Each structure stands twice: as C-alpha cells, then as structure tokens.
PDB file of C-alpha atoms in Angstrom:
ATOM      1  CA  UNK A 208       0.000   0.000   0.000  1.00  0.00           C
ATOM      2  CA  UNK A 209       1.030   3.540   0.025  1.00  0.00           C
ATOM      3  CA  UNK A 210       0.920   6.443   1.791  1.00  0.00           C
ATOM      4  CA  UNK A 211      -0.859   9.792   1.121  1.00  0.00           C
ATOM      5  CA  UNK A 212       2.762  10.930  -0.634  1.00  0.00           C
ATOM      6  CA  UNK A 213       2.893   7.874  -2.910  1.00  0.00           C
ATOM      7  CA  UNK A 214       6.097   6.089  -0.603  1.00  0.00           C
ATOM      8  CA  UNK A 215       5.719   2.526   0.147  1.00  0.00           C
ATOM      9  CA  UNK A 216       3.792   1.462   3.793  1.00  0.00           C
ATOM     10  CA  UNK A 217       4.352  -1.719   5.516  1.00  0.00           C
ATOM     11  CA  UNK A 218       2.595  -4.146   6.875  1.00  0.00           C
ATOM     12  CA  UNK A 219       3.518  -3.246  10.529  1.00  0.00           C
ATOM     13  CA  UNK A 220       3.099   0.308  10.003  1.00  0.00           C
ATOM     14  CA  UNK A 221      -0.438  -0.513   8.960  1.00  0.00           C
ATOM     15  CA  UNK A 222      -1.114  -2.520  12.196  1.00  0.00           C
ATOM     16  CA  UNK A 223       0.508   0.428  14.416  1.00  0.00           C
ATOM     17  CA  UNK A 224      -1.817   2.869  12.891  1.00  0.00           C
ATOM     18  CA  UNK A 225      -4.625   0.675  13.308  1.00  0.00           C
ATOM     19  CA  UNK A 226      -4.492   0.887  16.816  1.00  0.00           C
ATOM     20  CA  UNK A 227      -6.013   3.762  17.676  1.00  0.00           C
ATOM     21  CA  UNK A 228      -8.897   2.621  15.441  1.00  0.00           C
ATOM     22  CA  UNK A 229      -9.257  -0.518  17.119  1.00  0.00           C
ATOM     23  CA  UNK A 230      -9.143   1.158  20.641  1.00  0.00           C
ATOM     24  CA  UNK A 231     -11.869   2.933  19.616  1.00  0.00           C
ATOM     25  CA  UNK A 232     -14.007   0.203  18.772  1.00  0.00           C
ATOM     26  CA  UNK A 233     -13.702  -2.552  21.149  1.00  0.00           C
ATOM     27  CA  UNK A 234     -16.518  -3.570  22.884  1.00  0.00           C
ATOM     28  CA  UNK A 235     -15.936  -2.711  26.799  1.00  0.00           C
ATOM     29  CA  UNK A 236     -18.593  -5.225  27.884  1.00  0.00           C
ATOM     30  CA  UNK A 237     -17.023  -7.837  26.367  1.00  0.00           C
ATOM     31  CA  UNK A 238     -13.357  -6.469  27.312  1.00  0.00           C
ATOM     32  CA  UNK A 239     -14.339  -7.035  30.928  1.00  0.00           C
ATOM     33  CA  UNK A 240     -16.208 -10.495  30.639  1.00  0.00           C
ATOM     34  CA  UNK A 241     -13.031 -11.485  29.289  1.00  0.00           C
ATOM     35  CA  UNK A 242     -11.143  -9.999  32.065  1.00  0.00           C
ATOM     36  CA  UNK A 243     -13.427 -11.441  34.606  1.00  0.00           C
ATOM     37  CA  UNK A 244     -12.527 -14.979  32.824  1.00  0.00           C
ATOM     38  CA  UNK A 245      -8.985 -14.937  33.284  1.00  0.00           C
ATOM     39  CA  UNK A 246      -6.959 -15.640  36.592  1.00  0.00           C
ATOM     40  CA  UNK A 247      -4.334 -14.466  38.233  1.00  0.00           C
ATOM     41  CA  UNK A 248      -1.400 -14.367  36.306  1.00  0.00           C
ATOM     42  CA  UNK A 249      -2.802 -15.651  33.042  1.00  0.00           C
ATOM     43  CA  UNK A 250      -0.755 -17.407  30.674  1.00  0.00           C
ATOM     44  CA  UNK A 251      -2.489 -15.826  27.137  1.00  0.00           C
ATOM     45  CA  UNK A 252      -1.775 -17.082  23.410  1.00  0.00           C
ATOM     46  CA  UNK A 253      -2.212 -14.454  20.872  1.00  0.00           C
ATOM     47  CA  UNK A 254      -2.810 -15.765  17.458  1.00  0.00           C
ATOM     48  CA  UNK A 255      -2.611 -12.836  14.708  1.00  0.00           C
ATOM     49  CA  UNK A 256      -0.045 -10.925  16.782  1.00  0.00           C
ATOM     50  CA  UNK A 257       1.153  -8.348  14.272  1.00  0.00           C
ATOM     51  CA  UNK A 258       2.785  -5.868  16.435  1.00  0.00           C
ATOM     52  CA  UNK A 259       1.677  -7.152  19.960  1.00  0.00           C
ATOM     53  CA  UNK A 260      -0.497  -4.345  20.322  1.00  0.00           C
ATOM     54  CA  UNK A 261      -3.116  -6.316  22.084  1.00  0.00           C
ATOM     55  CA  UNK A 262      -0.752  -7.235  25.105  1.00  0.00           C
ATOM     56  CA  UNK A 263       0.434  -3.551  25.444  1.00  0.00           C
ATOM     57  CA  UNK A 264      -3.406  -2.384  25.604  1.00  0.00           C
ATOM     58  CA  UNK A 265      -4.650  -5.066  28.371  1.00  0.00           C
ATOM     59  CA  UNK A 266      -1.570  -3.518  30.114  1.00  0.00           C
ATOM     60  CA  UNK A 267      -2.398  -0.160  29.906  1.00  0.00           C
ATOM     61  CA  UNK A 268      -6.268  -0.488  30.599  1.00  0.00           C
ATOM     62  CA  UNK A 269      -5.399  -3.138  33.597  1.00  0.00           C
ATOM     63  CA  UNK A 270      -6.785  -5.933  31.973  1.00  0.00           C
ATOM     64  CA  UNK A 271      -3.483  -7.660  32.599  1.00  0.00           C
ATOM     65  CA  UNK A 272      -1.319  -6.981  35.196  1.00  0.00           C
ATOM     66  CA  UNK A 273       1.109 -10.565  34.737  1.00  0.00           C
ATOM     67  CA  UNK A 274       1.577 -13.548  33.624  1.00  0.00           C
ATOM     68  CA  UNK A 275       2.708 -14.801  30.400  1.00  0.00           C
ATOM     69  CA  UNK A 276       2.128 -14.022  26.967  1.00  0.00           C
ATOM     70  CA  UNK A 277       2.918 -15.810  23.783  1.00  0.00           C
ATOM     71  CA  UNK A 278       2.866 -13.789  21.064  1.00  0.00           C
ATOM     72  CA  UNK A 279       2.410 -15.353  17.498  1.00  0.00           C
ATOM     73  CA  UNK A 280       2.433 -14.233  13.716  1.00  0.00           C
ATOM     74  CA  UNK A 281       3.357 -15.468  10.395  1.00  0.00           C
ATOM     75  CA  UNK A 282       4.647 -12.579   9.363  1.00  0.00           C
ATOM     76  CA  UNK A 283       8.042 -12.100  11.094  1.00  0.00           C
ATOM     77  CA  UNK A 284       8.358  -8.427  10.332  1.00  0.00           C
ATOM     78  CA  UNK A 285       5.451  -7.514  12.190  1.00  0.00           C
ATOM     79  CA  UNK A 286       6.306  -9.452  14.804  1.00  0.00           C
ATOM     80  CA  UNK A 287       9.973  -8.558  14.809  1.00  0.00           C
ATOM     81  CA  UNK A 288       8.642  -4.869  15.157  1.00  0.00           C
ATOM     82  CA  UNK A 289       6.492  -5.299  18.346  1.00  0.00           C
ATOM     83  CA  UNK A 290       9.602  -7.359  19.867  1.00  0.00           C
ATOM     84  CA  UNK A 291      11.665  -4.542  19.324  1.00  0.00           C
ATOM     85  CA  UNK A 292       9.601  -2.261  20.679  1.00  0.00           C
ATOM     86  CA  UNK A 293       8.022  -4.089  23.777  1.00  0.00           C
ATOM     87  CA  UNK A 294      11.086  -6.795  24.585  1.00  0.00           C
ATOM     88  CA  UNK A 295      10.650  -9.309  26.832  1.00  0.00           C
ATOM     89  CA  UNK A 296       7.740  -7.613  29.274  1.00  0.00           C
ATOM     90  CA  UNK A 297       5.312  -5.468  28.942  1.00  0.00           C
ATOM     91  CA  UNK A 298       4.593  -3.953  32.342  1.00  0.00           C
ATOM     92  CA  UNK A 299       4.655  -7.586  34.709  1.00  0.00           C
ATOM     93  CA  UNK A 300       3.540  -9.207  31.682  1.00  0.00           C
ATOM     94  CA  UNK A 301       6.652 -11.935  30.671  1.00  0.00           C
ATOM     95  CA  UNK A 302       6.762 -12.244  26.985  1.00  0.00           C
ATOM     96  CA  UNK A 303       7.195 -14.771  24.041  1.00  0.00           C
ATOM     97  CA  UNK A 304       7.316 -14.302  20.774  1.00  0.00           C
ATOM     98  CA  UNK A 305       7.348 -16.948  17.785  1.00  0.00           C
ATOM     99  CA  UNK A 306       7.075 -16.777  13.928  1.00  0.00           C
ATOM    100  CA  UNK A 307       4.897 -19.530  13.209  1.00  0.00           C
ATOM    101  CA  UNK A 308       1.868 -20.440  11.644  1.00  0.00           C
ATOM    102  CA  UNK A 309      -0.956 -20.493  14.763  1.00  0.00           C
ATOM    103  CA  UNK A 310      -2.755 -23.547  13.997  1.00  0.00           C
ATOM    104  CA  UNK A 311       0.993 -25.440  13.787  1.00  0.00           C
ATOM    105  CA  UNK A 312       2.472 -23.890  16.700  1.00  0.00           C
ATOM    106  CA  UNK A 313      -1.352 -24.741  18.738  1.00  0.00           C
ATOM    107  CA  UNK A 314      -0.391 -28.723  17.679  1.00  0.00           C
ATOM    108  CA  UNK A 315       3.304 -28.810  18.867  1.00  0.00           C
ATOM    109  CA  UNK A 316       2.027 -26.841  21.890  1.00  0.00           C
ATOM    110  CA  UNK A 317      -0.732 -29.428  22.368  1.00  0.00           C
ATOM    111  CA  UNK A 318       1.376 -32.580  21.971  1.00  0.00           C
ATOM    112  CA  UNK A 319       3.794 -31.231  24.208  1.00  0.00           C
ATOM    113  CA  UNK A 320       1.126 -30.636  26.822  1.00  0.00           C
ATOM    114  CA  UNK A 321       1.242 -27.123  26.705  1.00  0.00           C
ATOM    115  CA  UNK A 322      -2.201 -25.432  28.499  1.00  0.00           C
ATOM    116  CA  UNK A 323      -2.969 -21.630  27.996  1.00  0.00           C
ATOM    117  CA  UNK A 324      -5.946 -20.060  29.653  1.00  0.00           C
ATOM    118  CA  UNK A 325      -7.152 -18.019  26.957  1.00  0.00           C
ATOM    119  CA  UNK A 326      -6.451 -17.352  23.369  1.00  0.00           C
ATOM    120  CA  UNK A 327      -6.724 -13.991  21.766  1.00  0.00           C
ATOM    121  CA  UNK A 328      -7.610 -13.516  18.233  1.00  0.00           C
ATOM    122  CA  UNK A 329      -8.010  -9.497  17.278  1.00  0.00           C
ATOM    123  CA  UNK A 330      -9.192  -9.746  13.382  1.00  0.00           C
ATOM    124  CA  UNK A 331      -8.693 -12.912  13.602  1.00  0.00           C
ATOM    125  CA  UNK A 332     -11.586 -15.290  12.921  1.00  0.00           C
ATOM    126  CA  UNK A 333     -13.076 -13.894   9.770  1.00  0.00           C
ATOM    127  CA  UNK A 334      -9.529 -14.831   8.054  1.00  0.00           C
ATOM    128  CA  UNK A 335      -9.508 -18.172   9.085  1.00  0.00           C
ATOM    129  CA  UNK A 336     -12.168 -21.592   9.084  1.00  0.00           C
ATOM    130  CA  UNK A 337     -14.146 -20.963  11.847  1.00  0.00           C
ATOM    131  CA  UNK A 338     -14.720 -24.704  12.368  1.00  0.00           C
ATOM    132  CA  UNK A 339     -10.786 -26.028  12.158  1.00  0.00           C
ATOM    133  CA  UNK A 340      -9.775 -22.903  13.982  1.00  0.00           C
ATOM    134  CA  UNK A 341     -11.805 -23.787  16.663  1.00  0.00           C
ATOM    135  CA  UNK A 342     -11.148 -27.394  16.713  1.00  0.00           C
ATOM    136  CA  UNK A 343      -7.052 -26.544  16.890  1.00  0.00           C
ATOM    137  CA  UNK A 344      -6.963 -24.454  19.648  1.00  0.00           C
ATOM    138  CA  UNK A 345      -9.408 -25.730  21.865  1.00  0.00           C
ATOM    139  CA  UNK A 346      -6.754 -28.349  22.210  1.00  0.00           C
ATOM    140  CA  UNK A 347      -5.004 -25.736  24.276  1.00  0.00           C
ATOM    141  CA  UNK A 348      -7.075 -23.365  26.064  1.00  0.00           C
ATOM    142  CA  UNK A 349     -10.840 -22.971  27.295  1.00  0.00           C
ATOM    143  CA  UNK A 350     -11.578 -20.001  26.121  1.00  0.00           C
ATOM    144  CA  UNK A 351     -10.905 -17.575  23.278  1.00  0.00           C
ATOM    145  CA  UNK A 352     -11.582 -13.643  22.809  1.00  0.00           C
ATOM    146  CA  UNK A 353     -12.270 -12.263  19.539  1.00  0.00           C
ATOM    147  CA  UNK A 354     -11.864  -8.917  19.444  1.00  0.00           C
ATOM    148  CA  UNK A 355     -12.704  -7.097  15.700  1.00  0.00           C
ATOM    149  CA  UNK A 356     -14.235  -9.690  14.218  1.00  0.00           C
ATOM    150  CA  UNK A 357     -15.650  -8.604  10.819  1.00  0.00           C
ATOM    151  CA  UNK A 358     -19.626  -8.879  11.103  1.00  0.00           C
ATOM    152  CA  UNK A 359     -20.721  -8.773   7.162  1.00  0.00           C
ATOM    153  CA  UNK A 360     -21.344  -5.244   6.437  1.00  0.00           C
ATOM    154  CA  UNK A 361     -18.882  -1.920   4.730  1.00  0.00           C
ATOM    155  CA  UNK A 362     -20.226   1.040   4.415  1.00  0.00           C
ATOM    156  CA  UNK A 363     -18.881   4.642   2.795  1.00  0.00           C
ATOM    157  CA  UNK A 364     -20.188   7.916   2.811  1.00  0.00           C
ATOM    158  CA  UNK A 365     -21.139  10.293   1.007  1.00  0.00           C
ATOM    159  CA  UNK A 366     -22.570   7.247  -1.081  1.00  0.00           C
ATOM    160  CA  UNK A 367     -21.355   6.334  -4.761  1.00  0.00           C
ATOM    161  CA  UNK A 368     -23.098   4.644  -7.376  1.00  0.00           C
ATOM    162  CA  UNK A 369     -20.825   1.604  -7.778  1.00  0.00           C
ATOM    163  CA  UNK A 370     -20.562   0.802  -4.133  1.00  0.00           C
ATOM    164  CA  UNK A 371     -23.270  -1.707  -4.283  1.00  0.00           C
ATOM    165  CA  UNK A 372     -21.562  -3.502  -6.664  1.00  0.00           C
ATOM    166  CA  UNK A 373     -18.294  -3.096  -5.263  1.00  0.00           C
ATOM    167  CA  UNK A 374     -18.736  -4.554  -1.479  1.00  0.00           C
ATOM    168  CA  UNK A 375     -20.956  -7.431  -3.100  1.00  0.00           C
ATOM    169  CA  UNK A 376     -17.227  -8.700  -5.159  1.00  0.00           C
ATOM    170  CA  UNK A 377     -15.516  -7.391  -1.653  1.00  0.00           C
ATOM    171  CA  UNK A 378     -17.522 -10.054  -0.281  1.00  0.00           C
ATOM    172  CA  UNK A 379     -17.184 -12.257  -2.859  1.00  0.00           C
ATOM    173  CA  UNK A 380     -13.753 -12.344  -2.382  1.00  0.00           C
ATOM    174  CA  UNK A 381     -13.723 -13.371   1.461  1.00  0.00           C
ATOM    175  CA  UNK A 382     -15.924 -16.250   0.612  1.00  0.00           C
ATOM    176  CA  UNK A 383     -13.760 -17.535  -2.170  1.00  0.00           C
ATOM    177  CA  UNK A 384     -10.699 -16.274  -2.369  1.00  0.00           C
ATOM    178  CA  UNK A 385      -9.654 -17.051   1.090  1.00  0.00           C
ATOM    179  CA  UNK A 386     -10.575 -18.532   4.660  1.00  0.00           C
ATOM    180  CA  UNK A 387     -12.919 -16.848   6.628  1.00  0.00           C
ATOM    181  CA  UNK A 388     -15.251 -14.822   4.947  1.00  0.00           C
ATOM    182  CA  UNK A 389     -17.854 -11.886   5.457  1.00  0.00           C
ATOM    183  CA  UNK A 390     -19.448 -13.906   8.204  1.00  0.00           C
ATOM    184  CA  UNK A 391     -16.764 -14.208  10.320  1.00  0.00           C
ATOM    185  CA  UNK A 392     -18.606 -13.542  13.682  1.00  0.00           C
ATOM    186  CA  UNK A 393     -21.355 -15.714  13.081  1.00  0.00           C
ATOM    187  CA  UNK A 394     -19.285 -18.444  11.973  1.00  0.00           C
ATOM    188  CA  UNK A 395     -17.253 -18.720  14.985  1.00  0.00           C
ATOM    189  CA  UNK A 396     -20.300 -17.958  17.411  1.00  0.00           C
ATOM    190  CA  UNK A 397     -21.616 -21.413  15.934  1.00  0.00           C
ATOM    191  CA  UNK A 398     -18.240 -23.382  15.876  1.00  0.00           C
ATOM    192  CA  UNK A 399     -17.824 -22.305  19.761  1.00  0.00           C
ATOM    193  CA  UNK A 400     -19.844 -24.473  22.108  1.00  0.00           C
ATOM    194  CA  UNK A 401     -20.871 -21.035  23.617  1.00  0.00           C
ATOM    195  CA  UNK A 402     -20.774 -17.589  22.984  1.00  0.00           C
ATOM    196  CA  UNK A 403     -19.829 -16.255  27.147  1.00  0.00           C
ATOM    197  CA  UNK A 404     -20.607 -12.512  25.342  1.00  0.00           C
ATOM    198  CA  UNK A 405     -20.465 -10.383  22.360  1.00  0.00           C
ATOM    199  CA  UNK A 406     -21.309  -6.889  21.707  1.00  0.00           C
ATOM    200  CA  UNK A 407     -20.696  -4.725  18.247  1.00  0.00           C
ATOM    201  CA  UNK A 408     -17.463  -3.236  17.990  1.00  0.00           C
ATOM    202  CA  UNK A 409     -17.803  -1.161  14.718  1.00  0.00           C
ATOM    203  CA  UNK A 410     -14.961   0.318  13.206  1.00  0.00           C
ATOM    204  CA  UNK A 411     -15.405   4.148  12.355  1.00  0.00           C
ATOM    205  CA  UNK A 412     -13.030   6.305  10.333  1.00  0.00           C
ATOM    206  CA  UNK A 413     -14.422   9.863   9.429  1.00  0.00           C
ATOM    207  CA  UNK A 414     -12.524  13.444   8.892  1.00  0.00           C
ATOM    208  CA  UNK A 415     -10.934  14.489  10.442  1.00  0.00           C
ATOM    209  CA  UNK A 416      -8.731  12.137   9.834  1.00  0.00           C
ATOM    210  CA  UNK A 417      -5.395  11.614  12.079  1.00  0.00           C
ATOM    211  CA  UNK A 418      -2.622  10.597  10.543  1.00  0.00           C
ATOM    212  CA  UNK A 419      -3.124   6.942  11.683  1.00  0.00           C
ATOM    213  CA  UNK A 420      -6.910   6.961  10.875  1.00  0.00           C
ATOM    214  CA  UNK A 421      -5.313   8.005   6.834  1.00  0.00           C
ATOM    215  CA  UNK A 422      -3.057   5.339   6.643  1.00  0.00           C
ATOM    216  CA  UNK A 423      -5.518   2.926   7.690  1.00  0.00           C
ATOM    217  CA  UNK A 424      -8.650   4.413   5.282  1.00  0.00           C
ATOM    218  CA  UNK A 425      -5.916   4.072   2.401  1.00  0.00           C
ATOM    219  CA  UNK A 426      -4.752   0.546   3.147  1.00  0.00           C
ATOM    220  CA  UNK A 427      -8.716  -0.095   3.319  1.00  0.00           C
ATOM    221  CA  UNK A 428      -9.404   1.500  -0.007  1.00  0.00           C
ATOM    222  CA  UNK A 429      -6.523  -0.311  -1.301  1.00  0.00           C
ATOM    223  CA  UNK A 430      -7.539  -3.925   0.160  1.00  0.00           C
ATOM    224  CA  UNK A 431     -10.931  -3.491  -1.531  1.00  0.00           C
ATOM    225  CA  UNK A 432      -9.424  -2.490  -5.198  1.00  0.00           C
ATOM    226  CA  UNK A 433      -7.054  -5.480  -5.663  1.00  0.00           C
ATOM    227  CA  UNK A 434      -9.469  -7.607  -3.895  1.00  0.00           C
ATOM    228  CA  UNK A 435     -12.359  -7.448  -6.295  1.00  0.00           C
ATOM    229  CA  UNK A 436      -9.516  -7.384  -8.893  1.00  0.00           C
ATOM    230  CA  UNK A 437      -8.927 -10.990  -7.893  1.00  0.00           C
ATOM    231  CA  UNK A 438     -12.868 -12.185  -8.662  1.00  0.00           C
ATOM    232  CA  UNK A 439     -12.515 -10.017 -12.210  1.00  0.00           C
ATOM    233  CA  UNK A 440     -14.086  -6.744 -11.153  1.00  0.00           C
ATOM    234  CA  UNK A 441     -12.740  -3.328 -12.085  1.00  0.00           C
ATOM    235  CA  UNK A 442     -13.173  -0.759  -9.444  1.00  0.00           C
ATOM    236  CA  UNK A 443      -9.895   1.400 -10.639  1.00  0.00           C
ATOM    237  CA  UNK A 444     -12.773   4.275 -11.371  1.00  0.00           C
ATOM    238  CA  UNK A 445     -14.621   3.718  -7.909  1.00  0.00           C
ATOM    239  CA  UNK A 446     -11.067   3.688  -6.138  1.00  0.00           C
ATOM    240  CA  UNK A 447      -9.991   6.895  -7.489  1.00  0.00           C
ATOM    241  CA  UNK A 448     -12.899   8.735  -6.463  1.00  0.00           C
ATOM    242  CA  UNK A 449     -12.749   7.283  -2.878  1.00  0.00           C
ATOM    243  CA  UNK A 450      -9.252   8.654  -2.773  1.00  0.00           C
ATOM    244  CA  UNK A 451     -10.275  11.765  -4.416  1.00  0.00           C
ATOM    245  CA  UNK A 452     -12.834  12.378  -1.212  1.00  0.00           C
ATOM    246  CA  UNK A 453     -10.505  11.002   1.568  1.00  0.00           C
ATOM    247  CA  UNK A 454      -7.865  13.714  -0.199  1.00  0.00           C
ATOM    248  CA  UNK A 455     -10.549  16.362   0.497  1.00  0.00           C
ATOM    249  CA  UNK A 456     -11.893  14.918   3.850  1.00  0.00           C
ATOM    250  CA  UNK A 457     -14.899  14.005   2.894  1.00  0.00           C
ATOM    251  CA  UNK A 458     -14.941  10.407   2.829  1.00  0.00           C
ATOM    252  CA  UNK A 459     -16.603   8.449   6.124  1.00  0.00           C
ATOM    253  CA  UNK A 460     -15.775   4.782   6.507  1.00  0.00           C
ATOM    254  CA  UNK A 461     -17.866   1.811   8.712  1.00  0.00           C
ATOM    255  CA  UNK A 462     -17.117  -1.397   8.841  1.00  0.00           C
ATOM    256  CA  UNK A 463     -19.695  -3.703  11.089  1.00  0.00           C
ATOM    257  CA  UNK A 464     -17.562  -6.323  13.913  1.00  0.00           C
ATOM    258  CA  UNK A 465     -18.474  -7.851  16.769  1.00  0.00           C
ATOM    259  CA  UNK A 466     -16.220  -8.253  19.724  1.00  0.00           C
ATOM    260  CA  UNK A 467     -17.185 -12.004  21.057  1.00  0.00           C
ATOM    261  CA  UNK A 468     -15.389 -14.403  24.439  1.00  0.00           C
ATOM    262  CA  UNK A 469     -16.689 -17.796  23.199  1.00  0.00           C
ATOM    263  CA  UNK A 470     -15.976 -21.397  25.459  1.00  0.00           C
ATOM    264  CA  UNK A 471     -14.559 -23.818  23.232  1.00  0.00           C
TER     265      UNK A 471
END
C-alpha cells in the first residue's frame, strides 16, 4: 500500500496505525467479561499478533497486570517490530514471541502438553475456518476472545453509485478467495460451544482524519481495489474517487464487527 505521498507502507506500520482505530471500537462489555474470565497471572496465546499491540493495551487499561504471553504471527516483520519495541515484558507481563503459523504452533504446543488459559484472536476469525480454527486451539485453552471480528457489512459515505456492486465482489472475495469470509462472527459464534458474550465493535473512520486513521482508510481503499480485482471486477474508477474524497476529507468509513469471548 502507500501512503498519502505515494512512498511505500508496511505491513507493521499498517497494524501500528490501526491501533487507535481498534481502541476505539472494542466492545468494553465484552473487554471485561473477558477480564473477569482470566486468573491471576494468566498465561495468554495471541494468534494474529502483528505488532503485539493487544498485550500492550490489556496492560495499559489493567486488563493484565502478569503472567505470560505468547505472542504469534506469520509474518516475522510484524512481529519482529512489536519485539523490538516491547522486549521481553510489557509492564509484569513476561513475553514470548514466535514466527509460526498459529494452527501449527497450537499442535506442537498441544502434543507437548502445553495449556494456555485463553487465546486472543483481534481480526482474527473472519480470516480463518471458523470450524478447524476452533477445533485446533481448543486443544489448548478454554476459552478464546475475539476482538474485531468482521460482522458482514462496509459502508462509505457520502454514497457512490458503484458501491453496491463493489462490497458485493468485496464479499465475494472473502468467501472464495480465502478462509474466513464476510461472516466471520457468526461463523465462529456457531463453531464455539458457547458464545460467554459479544457486543458490536464497529470500526469508524471519518474526517478528520489523524494521521493513523489516513493510513488505515488508504490501506482499506486499497484492500478493496485489488481484492475485487482478484474475482474479475474493475473498481480502478470507484477507487480513485474514494481517494479523491478522503484527499478532500470528505470520505466516512464503517465497517460492522463484533467483539465475542466464546468457550470452546
């Protein structure tokens, strides 16, 4: 993706800037029902690290005040950065961090006997099987929060005539293109053998923009063009016109999630 000066932006400086987005939109409810789960001293697996952002948060907001976290990503940049940054604790919080495919790493940590008390999952479950992804790690921990879990619906303002058809090969894409799909949040709700809460958790990006909330609307705008690319649908006109109004700050971005703690 690029920025709004044309220069190259990577994948971790995506997930920084997405941050303050996310903090934003996280369900609180469902933030403490998951606190309320966990005991003293948790030991946590994060699947879909990125940066570790998630750990530093729980931190900050006292969600987590020790323990032991294992951080892990496929992408070893990402995770790279939020090593460098955070190192081996965040507050009391010990930390691990390991390039590795989740659903791999939850089998070695499973036949070695490894237990966690809770897996974390932030935009997570809507890029993976529901079903399998459930199956894999409830062979090492109860319970899982899924924070930012895509719940089926984009929306821009002010509207443009080609949206319609747009989002439809958006979604198109995330059912067969990839794992997960637009249903993310229902899917897992009915892979779980409960759903312990959920609550929306909408993300919101509207002018004025920060810098952060820009980088993340153009990374957006960007998914969605090469995405629908992929299932043979030209949105090059649509795209520049989004860009054109996020330029003038005047474009308005929603995306419907749902924050959910489910009991494997």
């Amino acid at each position: 993706m690029t920025d709004e000066g044309g220069s190259e932006v990577d994948h971790a400086t995506y997930l920084d800037a997405k941050r303050a987005v996310d903090d934003r939109s996280l369900n609180r409810d469902v933030l403490d029902a998951f606190g309320a789960a966990l005991p003293a001293d948790p030991t946590v697996l994060e699947v879909g690290a990125g940066t570790a952002t998630m750990v530093e948060r729980l931190v900050e907001w006292g969600v987590v005040d020790g323990g032991r976290w294992v951080a892990v990503d496929a992408h070893e940049a990402a995770l790279s950065a939020g090593r460098d940054r955070l190192g081996d604790r965040v507050g009391d919080v010990a930390m691990t961090y390991r390039v590795a495919d989740a659903f791999e790493f939850a089998a070695e940590a499973a036949e070695a006997g490894e237990r966690f008390d809770a897996v974390v999952g932030c935009a997570f479950f809507d890029v993976v099987d529901a079903a399998p992804a459930v199956d894999a790690l409830s062979a090492v921990a109860p319970v899982a929060y899924a924070p930012i879990t895509y719940d089926g619906e984009t929306t821009l303002a002010p509207a443009d005539p080609a949206d319609d058809a747009v989002l439809a090969a958006y979604h198109r894409h995330m059912r067969d293109r990839r794992p997960g799909g637009p249903d993310g949040a229902e899917a897992l709700a009915d892979a779980a053998a409960e759903t312990v809460a959920s609550g929306p958790s909408a993300w919101r990006i509207e002018p004025p923009y920060s810098p952060g909330d820009r980088t993340v609307l153009a990374h957006l705008l960007d998914t969605i063009e090469s995405a629908v690319g992929e299932v043979g649908h030209d949105a090059s006109d649509w795209a520049a016109r989004r860009r054109a109004a996020m330029a003038a700050d005047e474009l308005a971005y929603r995306a419907a999630n749902r924050d959910l703690l489910v009991r494997f």
